[in-house]
PDB file of C-alpha atoms in Angstrom:
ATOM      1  CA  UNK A 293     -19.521 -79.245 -36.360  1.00  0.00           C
ATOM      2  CA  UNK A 294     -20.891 -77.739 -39.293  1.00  0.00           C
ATOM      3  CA  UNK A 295     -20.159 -74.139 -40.108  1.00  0.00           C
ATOM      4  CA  UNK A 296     -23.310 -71.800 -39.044  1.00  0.00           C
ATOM      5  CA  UNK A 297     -25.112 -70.455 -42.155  1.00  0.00           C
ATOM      6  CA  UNK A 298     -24.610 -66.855 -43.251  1.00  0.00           C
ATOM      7  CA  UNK A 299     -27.178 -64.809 -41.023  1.00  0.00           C
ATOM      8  CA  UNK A 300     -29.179 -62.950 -44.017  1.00  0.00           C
ATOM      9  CA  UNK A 301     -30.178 -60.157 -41.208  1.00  0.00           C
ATOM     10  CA  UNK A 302     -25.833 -59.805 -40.563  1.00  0.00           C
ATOM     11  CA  UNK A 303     -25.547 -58.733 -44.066  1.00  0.00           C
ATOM     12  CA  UNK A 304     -28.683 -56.567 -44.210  1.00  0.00           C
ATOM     13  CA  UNK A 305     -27.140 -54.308 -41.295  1.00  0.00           C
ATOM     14  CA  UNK A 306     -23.952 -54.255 -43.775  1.00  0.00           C
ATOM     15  CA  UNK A 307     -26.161 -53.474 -46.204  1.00  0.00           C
ATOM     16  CA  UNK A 308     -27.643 -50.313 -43.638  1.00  0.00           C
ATOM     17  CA  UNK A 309     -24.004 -49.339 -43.444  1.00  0.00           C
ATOM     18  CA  UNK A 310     -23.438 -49.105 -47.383  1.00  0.00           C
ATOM     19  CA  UNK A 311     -26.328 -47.106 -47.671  1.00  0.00           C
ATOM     20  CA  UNK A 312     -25.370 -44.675 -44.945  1.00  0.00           C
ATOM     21  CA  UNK A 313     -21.821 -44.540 -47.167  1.00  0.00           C
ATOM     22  CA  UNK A 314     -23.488 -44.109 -50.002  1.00  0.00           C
ATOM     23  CA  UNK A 315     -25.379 -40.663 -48.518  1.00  0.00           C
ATOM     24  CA  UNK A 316     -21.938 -39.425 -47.354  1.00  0.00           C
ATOM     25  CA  UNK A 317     -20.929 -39.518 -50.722  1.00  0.00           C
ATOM     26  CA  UNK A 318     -18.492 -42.867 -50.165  1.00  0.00           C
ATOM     27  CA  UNK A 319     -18.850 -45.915 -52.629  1.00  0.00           C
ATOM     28  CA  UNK A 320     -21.084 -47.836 -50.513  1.00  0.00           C
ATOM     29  CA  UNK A 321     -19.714 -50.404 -49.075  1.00  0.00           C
ATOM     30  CA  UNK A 322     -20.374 -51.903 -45.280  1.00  0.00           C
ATOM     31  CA  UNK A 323     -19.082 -54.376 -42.828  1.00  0.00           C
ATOM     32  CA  UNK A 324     -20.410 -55.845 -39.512  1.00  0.00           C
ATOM     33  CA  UNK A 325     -18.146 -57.894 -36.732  1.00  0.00           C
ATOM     34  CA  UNK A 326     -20.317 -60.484 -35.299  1.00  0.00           C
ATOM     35  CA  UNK A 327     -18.561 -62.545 -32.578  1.00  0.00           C
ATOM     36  CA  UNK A 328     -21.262 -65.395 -30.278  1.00  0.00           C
ATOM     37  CA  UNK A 329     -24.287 -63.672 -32.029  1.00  0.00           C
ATOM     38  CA  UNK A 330     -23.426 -59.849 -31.054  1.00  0.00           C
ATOM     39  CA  UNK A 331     -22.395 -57.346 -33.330  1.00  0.00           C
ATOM     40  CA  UNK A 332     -19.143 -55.892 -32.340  1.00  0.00           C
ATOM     41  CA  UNK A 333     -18.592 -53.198 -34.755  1.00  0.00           C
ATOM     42  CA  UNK A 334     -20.299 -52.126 -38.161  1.00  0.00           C
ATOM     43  CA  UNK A 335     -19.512 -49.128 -40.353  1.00  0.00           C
ATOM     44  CA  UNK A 336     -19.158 -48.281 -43.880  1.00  0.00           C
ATOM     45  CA  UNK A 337     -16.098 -47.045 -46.008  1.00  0.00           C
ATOM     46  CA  UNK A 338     -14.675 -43.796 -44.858  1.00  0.00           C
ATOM     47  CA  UNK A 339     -11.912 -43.035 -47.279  1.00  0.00           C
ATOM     48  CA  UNK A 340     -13.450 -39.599 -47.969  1.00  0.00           C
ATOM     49  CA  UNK A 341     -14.835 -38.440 -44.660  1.00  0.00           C
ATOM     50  CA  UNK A 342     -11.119 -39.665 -43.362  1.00  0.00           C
ATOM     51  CA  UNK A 343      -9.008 -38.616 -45.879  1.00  0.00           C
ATOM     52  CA  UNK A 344      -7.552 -42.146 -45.687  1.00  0.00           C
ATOM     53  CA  UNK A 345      -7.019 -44.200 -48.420  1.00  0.00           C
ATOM     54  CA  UNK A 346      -6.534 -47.751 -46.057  1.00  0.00           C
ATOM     55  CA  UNK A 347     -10.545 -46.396 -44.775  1.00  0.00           C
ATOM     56  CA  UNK A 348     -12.342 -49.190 -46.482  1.00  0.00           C
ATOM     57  CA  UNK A 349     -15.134 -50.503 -44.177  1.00  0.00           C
ATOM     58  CA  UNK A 350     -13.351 -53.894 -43.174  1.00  0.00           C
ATOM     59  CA  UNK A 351     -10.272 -52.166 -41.624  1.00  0.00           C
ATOM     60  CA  UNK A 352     -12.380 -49.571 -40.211  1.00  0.00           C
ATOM     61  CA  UNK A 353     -14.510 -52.415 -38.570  1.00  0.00           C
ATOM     62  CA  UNK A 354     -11.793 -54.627 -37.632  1.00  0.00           C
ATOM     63  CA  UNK A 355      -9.938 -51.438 -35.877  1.00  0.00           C
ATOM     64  CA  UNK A 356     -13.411 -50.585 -33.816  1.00  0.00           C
ATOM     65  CA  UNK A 357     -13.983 -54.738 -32.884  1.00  0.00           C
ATOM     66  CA  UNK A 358     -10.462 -54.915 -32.077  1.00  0.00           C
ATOM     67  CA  UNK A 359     -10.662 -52.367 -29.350  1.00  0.00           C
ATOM     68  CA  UNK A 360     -13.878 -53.145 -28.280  1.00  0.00           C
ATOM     69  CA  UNK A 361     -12.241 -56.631 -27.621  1.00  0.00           C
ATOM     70  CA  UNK A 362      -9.361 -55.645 -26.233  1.00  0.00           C
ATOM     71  CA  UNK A 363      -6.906 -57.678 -28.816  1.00  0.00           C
ATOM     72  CA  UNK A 364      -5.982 -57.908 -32.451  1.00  0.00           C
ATOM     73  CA  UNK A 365      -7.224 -61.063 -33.157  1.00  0.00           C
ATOM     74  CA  UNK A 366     -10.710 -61.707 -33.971  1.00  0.00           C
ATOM     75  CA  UNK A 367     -10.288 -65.489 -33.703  1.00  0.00           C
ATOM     76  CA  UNK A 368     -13.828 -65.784 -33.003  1.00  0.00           C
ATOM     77  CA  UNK A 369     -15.464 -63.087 -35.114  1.00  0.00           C
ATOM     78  CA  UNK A 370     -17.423 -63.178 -38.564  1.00  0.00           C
ATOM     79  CA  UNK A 371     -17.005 -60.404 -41.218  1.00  0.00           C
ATOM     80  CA  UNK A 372     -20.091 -59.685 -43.451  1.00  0.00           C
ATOM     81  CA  UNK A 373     -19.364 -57.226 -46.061  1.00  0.00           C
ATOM     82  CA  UNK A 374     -21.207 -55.882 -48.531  1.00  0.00           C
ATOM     83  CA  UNK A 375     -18.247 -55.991 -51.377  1.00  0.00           C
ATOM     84  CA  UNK A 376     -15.722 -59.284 -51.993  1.00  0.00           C
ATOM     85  CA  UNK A 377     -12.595 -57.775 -50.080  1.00  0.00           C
ATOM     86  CA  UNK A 378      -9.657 -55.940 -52.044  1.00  0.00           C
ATOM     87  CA  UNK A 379      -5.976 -57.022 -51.525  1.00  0.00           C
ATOM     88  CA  UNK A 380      -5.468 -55.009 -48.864  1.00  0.00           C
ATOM     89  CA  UNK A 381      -8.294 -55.709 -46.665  1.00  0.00           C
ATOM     90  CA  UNK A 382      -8.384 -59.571 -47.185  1.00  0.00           C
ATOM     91  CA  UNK A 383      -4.656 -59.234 -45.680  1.00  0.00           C
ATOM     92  CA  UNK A 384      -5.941 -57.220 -42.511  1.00  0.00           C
ATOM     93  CA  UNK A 385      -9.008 -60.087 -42.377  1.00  0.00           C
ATOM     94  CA  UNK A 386      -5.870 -62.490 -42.203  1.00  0.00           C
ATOM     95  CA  UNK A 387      -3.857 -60.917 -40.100  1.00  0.00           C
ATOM     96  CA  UNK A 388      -6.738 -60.522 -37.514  1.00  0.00           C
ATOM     97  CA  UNK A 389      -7.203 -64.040 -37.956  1.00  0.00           C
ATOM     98  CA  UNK A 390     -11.476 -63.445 -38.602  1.00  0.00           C
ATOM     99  CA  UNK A 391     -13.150 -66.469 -38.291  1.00  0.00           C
ATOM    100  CA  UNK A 392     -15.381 -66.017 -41.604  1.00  0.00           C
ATOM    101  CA  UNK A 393     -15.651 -64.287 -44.237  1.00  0.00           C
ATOM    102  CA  UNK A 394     -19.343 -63.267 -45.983  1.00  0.00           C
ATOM    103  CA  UNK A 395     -19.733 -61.289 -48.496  1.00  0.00           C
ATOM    104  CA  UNK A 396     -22.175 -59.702 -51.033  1.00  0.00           C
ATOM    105  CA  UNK A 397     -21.098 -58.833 -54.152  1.00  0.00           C
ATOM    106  CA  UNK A 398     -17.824 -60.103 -56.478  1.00  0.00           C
ATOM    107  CA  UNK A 399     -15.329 -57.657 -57.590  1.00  0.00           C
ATOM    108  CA  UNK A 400     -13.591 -58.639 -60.842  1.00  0.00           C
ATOM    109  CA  UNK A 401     -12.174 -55.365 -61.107  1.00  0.00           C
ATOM    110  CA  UNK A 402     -10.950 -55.025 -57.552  1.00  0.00           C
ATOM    111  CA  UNK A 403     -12.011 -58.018 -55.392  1.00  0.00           C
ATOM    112  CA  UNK A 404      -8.607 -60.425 -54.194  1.00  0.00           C
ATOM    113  CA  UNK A 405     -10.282 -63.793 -52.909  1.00  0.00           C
ATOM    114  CA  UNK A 406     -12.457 -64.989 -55.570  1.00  0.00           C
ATOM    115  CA  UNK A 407     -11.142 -62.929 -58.513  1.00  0.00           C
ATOM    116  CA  UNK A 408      -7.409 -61.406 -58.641  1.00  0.00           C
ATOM    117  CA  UNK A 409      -5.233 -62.310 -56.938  1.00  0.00           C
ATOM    118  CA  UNK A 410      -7.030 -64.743 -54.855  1.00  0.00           C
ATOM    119  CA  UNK A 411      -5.135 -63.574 -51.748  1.00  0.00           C
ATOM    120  CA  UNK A 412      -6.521 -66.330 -49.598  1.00  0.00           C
ATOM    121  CA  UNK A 413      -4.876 -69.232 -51.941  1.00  0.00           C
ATOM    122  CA  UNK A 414      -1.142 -67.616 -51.396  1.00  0.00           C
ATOM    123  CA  UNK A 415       1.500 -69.439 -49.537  1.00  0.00           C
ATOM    124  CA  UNK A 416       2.144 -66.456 -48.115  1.00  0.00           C
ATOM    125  CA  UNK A 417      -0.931 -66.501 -46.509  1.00  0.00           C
ATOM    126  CA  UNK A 418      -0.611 -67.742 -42.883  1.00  0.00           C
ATOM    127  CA  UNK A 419      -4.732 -67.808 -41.903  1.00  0.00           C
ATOM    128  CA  UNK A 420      -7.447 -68.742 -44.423  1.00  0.00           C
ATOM    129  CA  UNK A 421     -11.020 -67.525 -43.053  1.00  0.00           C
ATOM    130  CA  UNK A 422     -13.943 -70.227 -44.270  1.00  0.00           C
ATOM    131  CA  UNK A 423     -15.001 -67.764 -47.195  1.00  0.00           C
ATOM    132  CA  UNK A 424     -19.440 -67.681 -47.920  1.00  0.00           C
ATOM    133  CA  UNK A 425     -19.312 -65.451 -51.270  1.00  0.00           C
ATOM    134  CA  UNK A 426     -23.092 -64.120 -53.050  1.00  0.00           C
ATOM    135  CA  UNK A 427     -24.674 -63.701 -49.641  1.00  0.00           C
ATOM    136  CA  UNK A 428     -27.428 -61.198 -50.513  1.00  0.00           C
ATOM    137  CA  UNK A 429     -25.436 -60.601 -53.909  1.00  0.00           C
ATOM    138  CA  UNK A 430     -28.133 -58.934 -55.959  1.00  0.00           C
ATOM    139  CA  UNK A 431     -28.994 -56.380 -53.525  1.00  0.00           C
ATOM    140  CA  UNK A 432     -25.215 -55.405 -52.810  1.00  0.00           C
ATOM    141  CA  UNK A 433     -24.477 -55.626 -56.586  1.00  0.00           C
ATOM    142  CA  UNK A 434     -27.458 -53.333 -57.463  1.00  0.00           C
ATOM    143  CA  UNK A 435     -26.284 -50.609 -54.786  1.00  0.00           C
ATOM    144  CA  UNK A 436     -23.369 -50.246 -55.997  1.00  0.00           C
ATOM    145  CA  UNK A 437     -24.577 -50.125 -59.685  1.00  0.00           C
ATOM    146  CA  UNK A 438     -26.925 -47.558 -58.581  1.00  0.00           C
ATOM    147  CA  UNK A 439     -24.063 -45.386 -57.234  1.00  0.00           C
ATOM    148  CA  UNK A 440     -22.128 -45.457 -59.784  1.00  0.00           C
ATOM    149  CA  UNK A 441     -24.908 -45.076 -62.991  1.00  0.00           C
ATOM    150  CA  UNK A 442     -25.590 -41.726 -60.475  1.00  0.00           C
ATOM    151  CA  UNK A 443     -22.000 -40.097 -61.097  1.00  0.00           C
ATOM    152  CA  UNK A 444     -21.625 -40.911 -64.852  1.00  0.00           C
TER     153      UNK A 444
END
């Protein structure tokens, strides 16, 4: 069976969830859990507003859908984010075993599955999400442009 194709309306609600980082003062970046169709959890980074450097909108997502499902796998889930996961977050996406991966934007700087250190491609790496990169990429990339153009 063919993988489903990204859901452009998934990544817009990640995109809702950036924004709503953004006005908190957080570099806006969102995630959404979708597991059958449903969104299961979908929030924005919260490193600030936590005072928690690992508060990055995937772990904060994958936390929330992994006690709203009652385990810590998300064998069956789909992460859209906003912002090509960081080293530390593709790890947690692993170790939750997500299903897919979507996201936005590439990171050259910071981004660890297509740039960096590729965290996906390790040996060490024990689950490999199907990984859908430049969904709704010039949106995401211009947000975060925006935000940053704003506090130079």
């Amino acid at each position: 069976m063919p993988p489903v194709p990204p859901t452009q309306s998934f990544m817009q609600l990640a995109l809702d969830e950036a924004r709503a980082a953004a006005a908190r003062g957080e570099v806006p970046v969102g995630c959404v859990i979708v597991r059958h169709g449903e969104v299961v959890a979908r929030t924005g980074n919260r490193t600030l507003a936590d005072k928690d450097p690992t508060g990055h909108a995937e772990l904060v997502a994958i936390r929330a859908a992994a006690k709203a499902l009652g385990s810590e796998r998300l064998t069956d889930c789909d992460l859209y984010v906003t912002l090509e996961p960081c080293a530390m977050c593709a790890a947690a996406l692993s170790f939750a075993r997500v299903r897919r991966l979507y996201f936005g934007a590439g990171d050259p700087k910071g981004g660890a599955v297509e740039n960096g250190v590729r965290f996906f491609n390790s040996p060490s790496c024990h689950h490999r999400p199907e990984v859908y990169g430049g969904i709704g990429e010039s949106d995401c990339a211009a947000l975060l442009k925006e935000f940053f153009q704003a506090r130079r």
